mmCIF file of C-alpha atoms and ligand atoms in Angstrom:
data_model
loop_
_atom_site.group_PDB
_atom_site.id
_atom_site.type_symbol
_atom_site.label_atom_id
_atom_site.label_comp_id
_atom_site.label_asym_id
_atom_site.label_seq_id
_atom_site.Cartn_x
_atom_site.Cartn_y
_atom_site.Cartn_z
ATOM 1 C CA UNK A 900 61.689 -31.028 -40.627
ATOM 2 C CA UNK A 901 58.922 -32.870 -41.924
ATOM 3 C CA UNK A 902 59.239 -35.262 -38.853
ATOM 4 C CA UNK A 903 58.771 -32.357 -36.468
ATOM 5 C CA UNK A 904 55.750 -31.205 -38.364
ATOM 6 C CA UNK A 905 54.155 -34.516 -38.315
ATOM 7 C CA UNK A 906 54.720 -34.585 -34.522
ATOM 8 C CA UNK A 907 53.161 -31.381 -34.099
ATOM 9 C CA UNK A 908 49.950 -32.423 -36.011
ATOM 10 C CA UNK A 909 49.770 -35.534 -33.880
ATOM 11 C CA UNK A 910 49.528 -33.374 -30.684
ATOM 12 C CA UNK A 911 46.737 -30.990 -32.124
ATOM 13 C CA UNK A 912 43.836 -33.256 -31.353
ATOM 14 C CA UNK A 913 45.023 -33.948 -27.904
ATOM 15 C CA UNK A 914 45.183 -30.418 -26.778
ATOM 16 C CA UNK A 915 42.844 -29.350 -23.852
ATOM 17 C CA UNK A 916 42.140 -26.508 -21.679
ATOM 18 C CA UNK A 917 39.909 -26.449 -18.608
ATOM 19 C CA UNK A 918 40.429 -22.642 -17.891
ATOM 20 C CA UNK A 919 41.507 -19.519 -19.359
ATOM 21 C CA UNK A 920 45.062 -19.986 -17.939
ATOM 22 C CA UNK A 921 45.767 -23.153 -19.613
ATOM 23 C CA UNK A 922 44.416 -21.832 -22.795
ATOM 24 C CA UNK A 923 46.802 -19.029 -22.750
ATOM 25 C CA UNK A 924 49.513 -21.377 -21.960
ATOM 26 C CA UNK A 925 48.581 -23.151 -25.131
ATOM 27 C CA UNK A 926 48.790 -19.933 -27.249
ATOM 28 C CA UNK A 927 52.205 -19.150 -25.816
ATOM 29 C CA UNK A 928 53.434 -22.583 -26.377
ATOM 30 C CA UNK A 929 52.320 -22.799 -30.183
ATOM 31 C CA UNK A 930 50.873 -19.659 -31.604
ATOM 32 C CA UNK A 931 52.910 -16.860 -30.082
ATOM 33 C CA UNK A 932 55.830 -14.978 -31.589
ATOM 34 C CA UNK A 933 58.193 -17.459 -29.829
ATOM 35 C CA UNK A 934 55.780 -20.487 -30.497
ATOM 36 C CA UNK A 935 56.553 -23.765 -32.137
ATOM 37 C CA UNK A 936 54.896 -22.449 -35.326
ATOM 38 C CA UNK A 937 56.988 -19.201 -35.507
ATOM 39 C CA UNK A 938 60.199 -21.471 -34.831
ATOM 40 C CA UNK A 939 59.198 -23.695 -37.948
ATOM 41 C CA UNK A 940 58.918 -20.600 -39.950
ATOM 42 C CA UNK A 941 62.263 -19.485 -38.891
ATOM 43 C CA UNK A 942 63.811 -22.788 -39.787
ATOM 44 C CA UNK A 943 61.944 -22.760 -42.968
ATOM 45 C CA UNK A 944 64.993 -20.509 -44.242
ATOM 46 C CA UNK A 945 67.307 -23.512 -43.938
ATOM 47 C CA UNK A 946 65.290 -26.044 -45.952
ATOM 48 C CA UNK A 947 66.711 -26.943 -49.281
ATOM 49 C CA UNK A 948 65.051 -25.191 -52.280
ATOM 50 C CA UNK A 949 63.764 -28.656 -53.707
ATOM 51 C CA UNK A 950 61.872 -29.295 -50.340
ATOM 52 C CA UNK A 951 60.537 -25.847 -49.883
ATOM 53 C CA UNK A 952 57.221 -26.342 -51.399
ATOM 54 C CA UNK A 953 56.095 -29.618 -49.623
ATOM 55 C CA UNK A 954 57.691 -28.071 -46.084
ATOM 56 C CA UNK A 955 55.928 -24.827 -46.771
ATOM 57 C CA UNK A 956 52.598 -26.517 -47.328
ATOM 58 C CA UNK A 957 52.877 -28.813 -44.386
ATOM 59 C CA UNK A 958 53.894 -25.849 -42.098
ATOM 60 C CA UNK A 959 50.691 -24.117 -43.233
ATOM 61 C CA UNK A 960 48.568 -27.065 -42.625
ATOM 62 C CA UNK A 961 50.038 -27.468 -38.877
ATOM 63 C CA UNK A 962 49.583 -23.757 -38.190
ATOM 64 C CA UNK A 963 45.800 -23.767 -39.342
ATOM 65 C CA UNK A 964 45.035 -27.161 -37.410
ATOM 66 C CA UNK A 965 46.487 -25.385 -34.282
ATOM 67 C CA UNK A 966 44.808 -22.225 -34.731
ATOM 68 C CA UNK A 967 41.550 -24.032 -35.299
ATOM 69 C CA UNK A 968 41.847 -26.144 -32.417
ATOM 70 C CA UNK A 969 42.735 -23.179 -30.361
ATOM 71 C CA UNK A 970 39.597 -21.308 -31.590
ATOM 72 C CA UNK A 971 37.459 -24.266 -30.578
ATOM 73 C CA UNK A 972 39.001 -24.390 -27.163
ATOM 74 C CA UNK A 973 38.323 -20.865 -26.662
ATOM 75 C CA UNK A 974 34.638 -20.981 -27.626
ATOM 76 C CA UNK A 975 34.048 -24.096 -25.383
ATOM 77 C CA UNK A 976 35.368 -22.016 -22.531
ATOM 78 C CA UNK A 977 33.193 -19.248 -23.337
ATOM 79 C CA UNK A 978 29.850 -21.430 -23.254
ATOM 80 C CA UNK A 979 30.814 -23.251 -19.998
ATOM 81 C CA UNK A 980 31.036 -19.627 -18.496
ATOM 82 C CA UNK A 981 27.707 -18.739 -19.736
ATOM 83 C CA UNK A 982 26.252 -21.867 -18.117
ATOM 84 C CA UNK A 983 26.863 -20.305 -14.819
ATOM 85 C CA UNK A 984 28.010 -23.564 -13.846
ATOM 86 C CA UNK A 985 30.075 -22.069 -10.894
ATOM 87 C CA UNK A 986 26.651 -20.630 -9.285
ATOM 88 C CA UNK A 987 25.956 -22.251 -5.882
ATOM 89 C CA UNK A 988 22.434 -23.672 -6.373
ATOM 90 C CA UNK A 989 22.255 -24.967 -2.931
ATOM 91 C CA UNK A 990 22.210 -21.307 -1.319
ATOM 92 C CA UNK A 991 18.837 -20.322 0.166
ATOM 93 C CA UNK A 992 17.025 -17.999 -2.302
ATOM 94 C CA UNK A 993 16.065 -14.206 -1.542
ATOM 95 C CA UNK A 994 12.870 -14.230 0.215
ATOM 96 C CA UNK A 995 9.970 -13.377 -2.511
ATOM 97 C CA UNK A 996 7.894 -10.351 -1.488
ATOM 98 C CA UNK A 997 4.170 -10.945 -2.338
ATOM 99 C CA UNK A 998 2.027 -7.831 -2.193
ATOM 100 C CA UNK A 999 -1.433 -8.010 -0.396
ATOM 101 C CA UNK A 1000 -4.776 -7.030 -1.386
ATOM 102 C CA UNK A 1001 -5.891 -3.643 -0.238
ATOM 103 C CA UNK A 1002 -8.305 -3.752 2.786
ATOM 104 C CA UNK A 1003 -10.849 -2.012 0.912
ATOM 105 C CA UNK A 1004 -10.775 -4.590 -1.775
ATOM 106 C CA UNK A 1005 -10.917 -7.358 0.436
ATOM 107 C CA UNK A 1006 -14.190 -5.880 2.101
ATOM 108 C CA UNK A 1007 -15.682 -4.712 -1.133
ATOM 109 C CA UNK A 1008 -15.208 -8.475 -2.448
ATOM 110 C CA UNK A 1009 -16.719 -9.592 0.680
ATOM 111 C CA UNK A 1010 -19.779 -7.543 0.356
ATOM 112 C CA UNK A 1011 -19.889 -8.569 -3.390
ATOM 113 C CA UNK A 1012 -19.755 -12.178 -2.559
ATOM 114 C CA UNK A 1013 -22.757 -11.987 0.069
ATOM 115 C CA UNK A 1014 -24.957 -10.179 -2.414
ATOM 116 C CA UNK A 1015 -23.889 -12.408 -5.134
ATOM 117 C CA UNK A 1016 -25.216 -15.524 -3.154
ATOM 118 C CA UNK A 1017 -28.372 -13.527 -2.673
ATOM 119 C CA UNK A 1018 -28.926 -13.416 -6.363
ATOM 120 C CA UNK A 1019 -27.380 -9.871 -7.312
ATOM 121 C CA UNK A 1020 -25.334 -9.152 -10.139
ATOM 122 C CA UNK A 1021 -22.653 -6.565 -10.433
ATOM 123 C CA UNK A 1022 -23.246 -3.407 -12.324
ATOM 124 C CA UNK A 1023 -21.038 -0.401 -13.078
ATOM 125 C CA UNK A 1024 -21.197 3.062 -14.035
ATOM 126 C CA UNK A 1025 -18.794 6.197 -14.812
ATOM 127 C CA UNK A 1026 -17.199 8.201 -11.992
ATOM 128 C CA UNK A 1027 -17.409 11.325 -14.405
ATOM 129 C CA UNK A 1028 -20.865 11.602 -14.439
ATOM 130 C CA UNK A 1029 -23.603 14.282 -15.699
ATOM 131 C CA UNK A 1030 -25.891 16.118 -13.502
ATOM 132 C CA UNK A 1031 -29.024 13.870 -14.762
ATOM 133 C CA UNK A 1032 -27.752 10.623 -13.677
ATOM 134 C CA UNK A 1033 -26.432 11.821 -10.278
ATOM 135 C CA UNK A 1034 -29.105 14.185 -9.275
ATOM 136 C CA UNK A 1035 -31.929 14.681 -11.795
ATOM 137 C CA UNK A 1036 -33.072 10.966 -12.274
ATOM 138 C CA UNK A 1037 -32.851 10.493 -8.786
ATOM 139 C CA UNK A 1038 -35.413 13.016 -7.743
ATOM 140 C CA UNK A 1039 -33.217 15.726 -6.673
ATOM 141 C CA UNK A 1040 -35.110 19.025 -7.441
ATOM 142 C CA UNK A 1041 -33.120 21.654 -9.306
ATOM 143 C CA UNK A 1042 -32.619 23.892 -6.423
ATOM 144 C CA UNK A 1043 -32.212 20.901 -3.921
ATOM 145 C CA UNK A 1044 -30.037 21.655 -1.159
ATOM 146 C CA UNK A 1045 -28.587 18.060 -1.200
ATOM 147 C CA UNK A 1046 -26.396 19.170 -4.321
ATOM 148 C CA UNK A 1047 -24.578 21.342 -1.818
ATOM 149 C CA UNK A 1048 -25.015 19.109 1.009
ATOM 150 C CA UNK A 1049 -23.223 16.361 -0.973
ATOM 151 C CA UNK A 1050 -20.282 18.800 -1.599
ATOM 152 C CA UNK A 1051 -20.058 18.228 -5.392
ATOM 153 C CA UNK A 1052 -16.882 18.498 -7.315
ATOM 154 C CA UNK A 1053 -18.059 20.519 -10.643
ATOM 155 C CA UNK A 1054 -16.167 20.684 -13.850
ATOM 156 C CA UNK A 1055 -15.529 24.500 -14.227
ATOM 157 C CA UNK A 1056 -15.988 24.611 -17.963
ATOM 158 C CA UNK A 1057 -19.032 22.104 -17.896
ATOM 159 C CA UNK A 1058 -21.096 22.742 -14.827
ATOM 160 C CA UNK A 1059 -23.444 19.783 -15.997
ATOM 161 C CA UNK A 1060 -20.256 17.399 -15.703
ATOM 162 C CA UNK A 1061 -19.602 16.358 -12.063
ATOM 163 C CA UNK A 1062 -17.625 13.723 -10.134
ATOM 164 C CA UNK A 1063 -20.172 11.485 -8.837
ATOM 165 C CA UNK A 1064 -20.976 11.933 -5.243
ATOM 166 C CA UNK A 1065 -22.857 8.830 -4.523
ATOM 167 C CA UNK A 1066 -23.051 5.396 -6.590
ATOM 168 C CA UNK A 1067 -26.920 6.136 -6.635
ATOM 169 C CA UNK A 1068 -26.085 7.301 -10.322
ATOM 170 C CA UNK A 1069 -25.429 3.698 -11.140
ATOM 171 C CA UNK A 1070 -29.206 2.914 -10.293
ATOM 172 C CA UNK A 1071 -30.173 5.210 -13.073
ATOM 173 C CA UNK A 1072 -27.592 3.642 -15.480
ATOM 174 C CA UNK A 1073 -29.037 0.407 -14.976
ATOM 175 C CA UNK A 1074 -32.777 1.326 -15.011
ATOM 176 C CA UNK A 1075 -32.263 3.007 -18.474
ATOM 177 C CA UNK A 1076 -30.896 -0.098 -20.020
ATOM 178 C CA UNK A 1077 -32.751 -2.861 -18.366
ATOM 179 C CA UNK A 1078 -36.481 -3.481 -17.499
ATOM 180 C CA UNK A 1079 -37.323 -5.258 -14.267
ATOM 181 C CA UNK A 1080 -36.519 -7.690 -12.743
ATOM 182 C CA UNK A 1081 -33.596 -5.848 -11.606
ATOM 183 C CA UNK A 1082 -31.198 -7.269 -9.016
ATOM 184 C CA UNK A 1083 -27.897 -5.432 -8.902
ATOM 185 C CA UNK A 1084 -25.395 -4.230 -6.677
ATOM 186 C CA UNK A 1085 -22.663 -1.512 -7.817
ATOM 187 C CA UNK A 1086 -19.370 -1.030 -5.987
ATOM 188 C CA UNK A 1087 -17.410 2.143 -6.945
ATOM 189 C CA UNK A 1088 -15.485 5.230 -5.756
ATOM 190 C CA UNK A 1089 -17.236 8.612 -5.170
ATOM 191 C CA UNK A 1090 -16.039 12.041 -4.700
ATOM 192 C CA UNK A 1091 -17.035 14.892 -2.184
ATOM 193 C CA UNK A 1092 -15.281 18.179 -2.140
ATOM 194 C CA UNK A 1093 -14.529 17.700 2.066
ATOM 195 C CA UNK A 1094 -11.343 18.703 3.678
ATOM 196 C CA UNK A 1095 -9.340 15.674 4.290
ATOM 197 C CA UNK A 1096 -8.938 14.693 8.077
ATOM 198 C CA UNK A 1097 -8.970 11.378 9.964
ATOM 199 C CA UNK A 1098 -12.930 11.085 9.631
ATOM 200 C CA UNK A 1099 -13.465 12.782 6.248
ATOM 201 C CA UNK A 1100 -11.839 12.389 2.623
ATOM 202 C CA UNK A 1101 -12.507 13.684 -0.878
ATOM 203 C CA UNK A 1102 -12.890 10.185 -2.178
ATOM 204 C CA UNK A 1103 -14.209 7.130 -0.715
ATOM 205 C CA UNK A 1104 -16.012 3.880 -1.754
ATOM 206 C CA UNK A 1105 -19.819 2.911 -1.596
ATOM 207 C CA UNK A 1106 -21.793 -0.140 -2.661
ATOM 208 C CA UNK A 1107 -25.134 0.320 -4.210
ATOM 209 C CA UNK A 1108 -27.995 -2.071 -4.063
ATOM 210 C CA UNK A 1109 -31.057 -1.961 -6.416
ATOM 211 C CA UNK A 1110 -33.983 -4.533 -6.338
ATOM 212 C CA UNK A 1111 -37.002 -3.771 -8.689
ATOM 213 C CA UNK A 1112 -39.690 -6.302 -9.416
ATOM 214 C CA UNK A 1113 -43.631 -6.685 -8.936
ATOM 215 C CA UNK A 1114 -44.631 -7.058 -5.371
ATOM 216 C CA UNK A 1115 -41.474 -5.871 -3.429
ATOM 217 C CA UNK A 1116 -42.020 -4.822 -0.049
ATOM 218 C CA UNK A 1117 -40.145 -3.165 2.809
ATOM 219 C CA UNK A 1118 -39.889 -6.604 4.489
ATOM 220 C CA UNK A 1119 -37.696 -7.971 1.571
ATOM 221 C CA UNK A 1120 -35.268 -5.024 2.269
ATOM 222 C CA UNK A 1121 -35.286 -5.689 5.807
ATOM 223 C CA UNK A 1122 -34.620 -9.256 5.489
ATOM 224 C CA UNK A 1123 -31.997 -9.026 2.821
ATOM 225 C CA UNK A 1124 -30.149 -6.387 5.098
ATOM 226 C CA UNK A 1125 -30.457 -8.538 8.125
ATOM 227 C CA UNK A 1126 -28.840 -11.486 6.242
ATOM 228 C CA UNK A 1127 -25.937 -9.306 5.090
ATOM 229 C CA UNK A 1128 -25.358 -7.961 8.514
ATOM 230 C CA UNK A 1129 -25.147 -11.549 10.045
ATOM 231 C CA UNK A 1130 -23.046 -12.728 7.002
ATOM 232 C CA UNK A 1131 -20.689 -9.693 7.384
ATOM 233 C CA UNK A 1132 -20.281 -9.237 11.085
ATOM 234 C CA UNK A 1133 -21.517 -12.636 12.629
ATOM 235 C CA UNK A 1134 -24.702 -14.590 13.314
ATOM 236 C CA UNK A 1135 -25.447 -12.778 16.443
ATOM 237 C CA UNK A 1136 -25.488 -9.321 14.874
ATOM 238 C CA UNK A 1137 -28.730 -7.219 15.484
ATOM 239 C CA UNK A 1138 -30.107 -4.568 13.094
ATOM 240 C CA UNK A 1139 -32.449 -1.555 13.804
ATOM 241 C CA UNK A 1140 -34.017 0.838 11.074
ATOM 242 C CA UNK A 1141 -34.416 4.501 11.919
ATOM 243 C CA UNK A 1142 -36.668 6.837 9.887
ATOM 244 C CA UNK A 1143 -34.467 9.043 7.310
ATOM 245 C CA UNK A 1144 -34.821 11.014 4.371
ATOM 246 C CA UNK A 1145 -33.151 10.833 0.713
ATOM 247 C CA UNK A 1146 -34.898 12.241 -2.322
ATOM 248 C CA UNK A 1147 -34.633 8.935 -4.043
ATOM 249 C CA UNK A 1148 -36.343 6.572 -1.561
ATOM 250 C CA UNK A 1149 -39.784 6.927 0.099
ATOM 251 C CA UNK A 1150 -39.949 5.729 3.083
ATOM 252 C CA UNK A 1151 -36.238 5.911 3.789
ATOM 253 C CA UNK A 1152 -34.203 4.647 6.631
ATOM 254 C CA UNK A 1153 -30.829 4.528 8.096
ATOM 255 C CA UNK A 1154 -29.596 0.873 9.308
ATOM 256 C CA UNK A 1155 -27.547 0.390 12.473
ATOM 257 C CA UNK A 1156 -25.949 -2.809 13.514
ATOM 258 C CA UNK A 1157 -25.362 -3.834 17.152
ATOM 259 C CA UNK A 1158 -21.725 -2.663 17.785
ATOM 260 C CA UNK A 1159 -19.454 -5.425 16.768
ATOM 261 C CA UNK A 1160 -16.821 -4.097 18.981
ATOM 262 C CA UNK A 1161 -18.612 -4.265 22.105
ATOM 263 C CA UNK A 1162 -21.205 -6.601 21.375
ATOM 264 C CA UNK A 1163 -23.813 -3.988 21.834
ATOM 265 C CA UNK A 1164 -22.724 -3.351 25.672
ATOM 266 C CA UNK A 1165 -21.723 0.200 24.743
ATOM 267 C CA UNK A 1166 -18.044 1.302 24.127
ATOM 268 C CA UNK A 1167 -16.142 4.604 22.830
ATOM 269 C CA UNK A 1168 -16.436 3.394 19.490
ATOM 270 C CA UNK A 1169 -20.486 3.384 19.413
ATOM 271 C CA UNK A 1170 -20.435 6.219 21.689
ATOM 272 C CA UNK A 1171 -21.776 3.996 24.466
ATOM 273 C CA UNK A 1172 -25.002 3.512 22.419
ATOM 274 C CA UNK A 1173 -24.583 -0.010 21.384
ATOM 275 C CA UNK A 1174 -25.132 0.800 17.720
ATOM 276 C CA UNK A 1175 -23.403 1.896 14.808
ATOM 277 C CA UNK A 1176 -24.750 3.162 11.677
ATOM 278 C CA UNK A 1177 -23.893 1.293 8.359
ATOM 279 C CA UNK A 1178 -26.172 2.384 5.549
ATOM 280 C CA UNK A 1179 -28.930 4.268 3.951
ATOM 281 C CA UNK A 1180 -31.899 2.386 2.384
ATOM 282 C CA UNK A 1181 -35.717 2.794 1.311
ATOM 283 C CA UNK A 1182 -38.279 1.938 -1.059
ATOM 284 C CA UNK A 1183 -37.352 3.568 -4.618
ATOM 285 C CA UNK A 1184 -39.288 6.564 -5.142
ATOM 286 C CA UNK A 1185 -41.952 6.054 -7.841
ATOM 287 C CA UNK A 1186 -40.744 9.535 -9.176
ATOM 288 C CA UNK A 1187 -37.194 7.554 -9.825
ATOM 289 C CA UNK A 1188 -38.829 4.769 -11.547
ATOM 290 C CA UNK A 1189 -40.711 7.085 -14.039
ATOM 291 C CA UNK A 1190 -37.671 9.083 -14.473
ATOM 292 C CA UNK A 1191 -35.751 5.993 -15.631
ATOM 293 C CA UNK A 1192 -38.529 4.587 -17.894
ATOM 294 C CA UNK A 1193 -40.022 2.157 -15.619
ATOM 295 C CA UNK A 1194 -43.877 1.860 -15.143
ATOM 296 C CA UNK A 1195 -44.326 2.713 -11.210
ATOM 297 C CA UNK A 1196 -47.890 1.272 -11.349
ATOM 298 C CA UNK A 1197 -46.639 -2.079 -12.023
ATOM 299 C CA UNK A 1198 -42.972 -2.242 -10.403
ATOM 300 C CA UNK A 1199 -41.699 -1.285 -6.981
ATOM 301 C CA UNK A 1200 -38.232 -1.561 -5.778
ATOM 302 C CA UNK A 1201 -35.877 -1.116 -2.878
ATOM 303 C CA UNK A 1202 -32.321 0.378 -2.748
ATOM 304 C CA UNK A 1203 -29.451 0.711 -0.183
ATOM 305 C CA UNK A 1204 -26.206 2.363 -0.205
ATOM 306 C CA UNK A 1205 -23.265 1.725 2.237
ATOM 307 C CA UNK A 1206 -19.704 3.131 2.506
ATOM 308 C CA UNK A 1207 -17.143 0.513 2.079
ATOM 309 C CA UNK A 1208 -14.632 2.543 4.275
ATOM 310 C CA UNK A 1209 -17.142 2.472 7.021
ATOM 311 C CA UNK A 1210 -17.614 -1.329 6.879
ATOM 312 C CA UNK A 1211 -13.881 -1.892 6.785
ATOM 313 C CA UNK A 1212 -13.474 0.307 10.067
ATOM 314 C CA UNK A 1213 -16.021 -1.856 11.776
ATOM 315 C CA UNK A 1214 -14.235 -4.937 10.692
ATOM 316 C CA UNK A 1215 -10.861 -3.877 11.240
ATOM 317 C CA UNK A 1216 -10.966 -0.685 13.381
ATOM 318 C CA UNK A 1217 -8.895 1.652 11.009
ATOM 319 C CA UNK A 1218 -8.728 4.849 13.119
ATOM 320 C CA UNK A 1219 -7.780 7.119 10.331
ATOM 321 C CA UNK A 1220 -9.408 7.408 6.890
ATOM 322 C CA UNK A 1221 -6.195 8.559 5.361
ATOM 323 C CA UNK A 1222 -4.530 5.462 5.862
ATOM 324 C CA UNK A 1223 -6.675 3.889 2.914
ATOM 325 C CA UNK A 1224 -4.955 6.265 0.440
ATOM 326 C CA UNK A 1225 -1.503 6.645 1.575
ATOM 327 C CA UNK A 1226 -0.169 3.144 0.491
ATOM 328 C CA UNK A 1227 1.871 2.684 3.687
ATOM 329 C CA UNK A 1228 3.089 -0.794 3.448
ATOM 330 C CA UNK A 1229 3.374 -1.491 7.016
ATOM 331 C CA UNK A 1230 -0.340 -0.713 7.125
ATOM 332 C CA UNK A 1231 -1.078 -2.705 4.035
ATOM 333 C CA UNK A 1232 0.997 -5.714 5.403
ATOM 334 C CA UNK A 1233 -1.115 -5.980 8.324
ATOM 335 C CA UNK A 1234 -3.845 -7.451 6.017
ATOM 336 C CA UNK A 1235 -1.739 -10.205 5.045
ATOM 337 C CA UNK A 1236 -3.606 -12.845 6.826
ATOM 338 C CA UNK A 1237 -7.069 -11.449 5.679
ATOM 339 C CA UNK A 1238 -6.080 -12.301 1.943
HETATM 340 N N1 LIG B 1709 -26.819 7.539 -1.821
HETATM 341 C C1 LIG B 1709 -26.980 7.604 -0.355
HETATM 342 C C2 LIG B 1709 -25.814 8.343 0.065
HETATM 343 O O1 LIG B 1709 -24.842 8.581 -0.559
HETATM 344 C C3 LIG B 1709 -27.068 6.155 0.200
HETATM 345 C C4 LIG B 1709 -28.341 5.571 -0.344
HETATM 346 C C5 LIG B 1709 -28.591 4.718 -1.405
HETATM 347 C C6 LIG B 1709 -29.601 5.673 0.361
HETATM 348 C C7 LIG B 1709 -29.652 4.033 -1.602
HETATM 349 C C8 LIG B 1709 -30.620 4.995 0.038
HETATM 350 C C9 LIG B 1709 -30.723 4.172 -1.040
HETATM 351 O O2 LIG B 1709 -25.769 8.543 1.289
#
């Protein structure tokens, strides 16, 4: 009996299991009801009384050693499974889908880059504004029809609080904080209460520019805008300025560029005129400077404002404005190359 137990003990260290089945075979052979350990227990009855103590101790020793070894093998198997060592690491991975920047962001960034190179820095203001910053400080008279013209969204309970209808409000935000020289561009979202169609939306994006210093002239404005047009649409681009009206600039103009689709020849995009309008501009009205705490006898300035959607349309010929806000991935994916 002692001999059998000793033999069993020498086997213990050599026991191994490469997988669940082999482990189960070990359990059946040694630790199950009919296993070797239980057989020893059964034979224990026949052990002479004087030997019982020693034999009993040895059986227990063998049983514990087997149980420990079994638990150890089981744990080893479990960790190998967690290693996922059966995964096929040579298989081609799933394609990783990378998003694209929105076309309006791409074009906004391009506009910002061009003006940054010309020495302008970025400025920002709130989209939910008060009447003063959007209209009052921008020289709109109290009963000025432009307040209606711009289809303003009002907050019902606070008629003084509105959604800004142009980024010119940021001009005022900058001037009230900073004395000249001022050279800023302000990209941002604006809102107008328009019926949504292919050609109009209730929100869109503008970039405002403001330059204030001593001795600023209309020529400076013209040269900066010409440089911008050529950087944005190519070195052969021509510009033309048509007299216009804005309450906050005097004189005011609208700027056209030679149609970049037909090169000025005339096509359906430019309605066969060879020109397309891209922005409004002018010399800052002295009333605006004064209303915002800047001495108009010392300083002059120019300002301009353009729609980012308009510029994007010209660059990429997006026919329907709604495409910009519908987040259709098929549309957005088309700008993958421009990223
Ligand atoms: N705020 C004008 C608009 O929304 C654009 C503009 C800005 C015109 C600055 C002149 C100077 O149409």
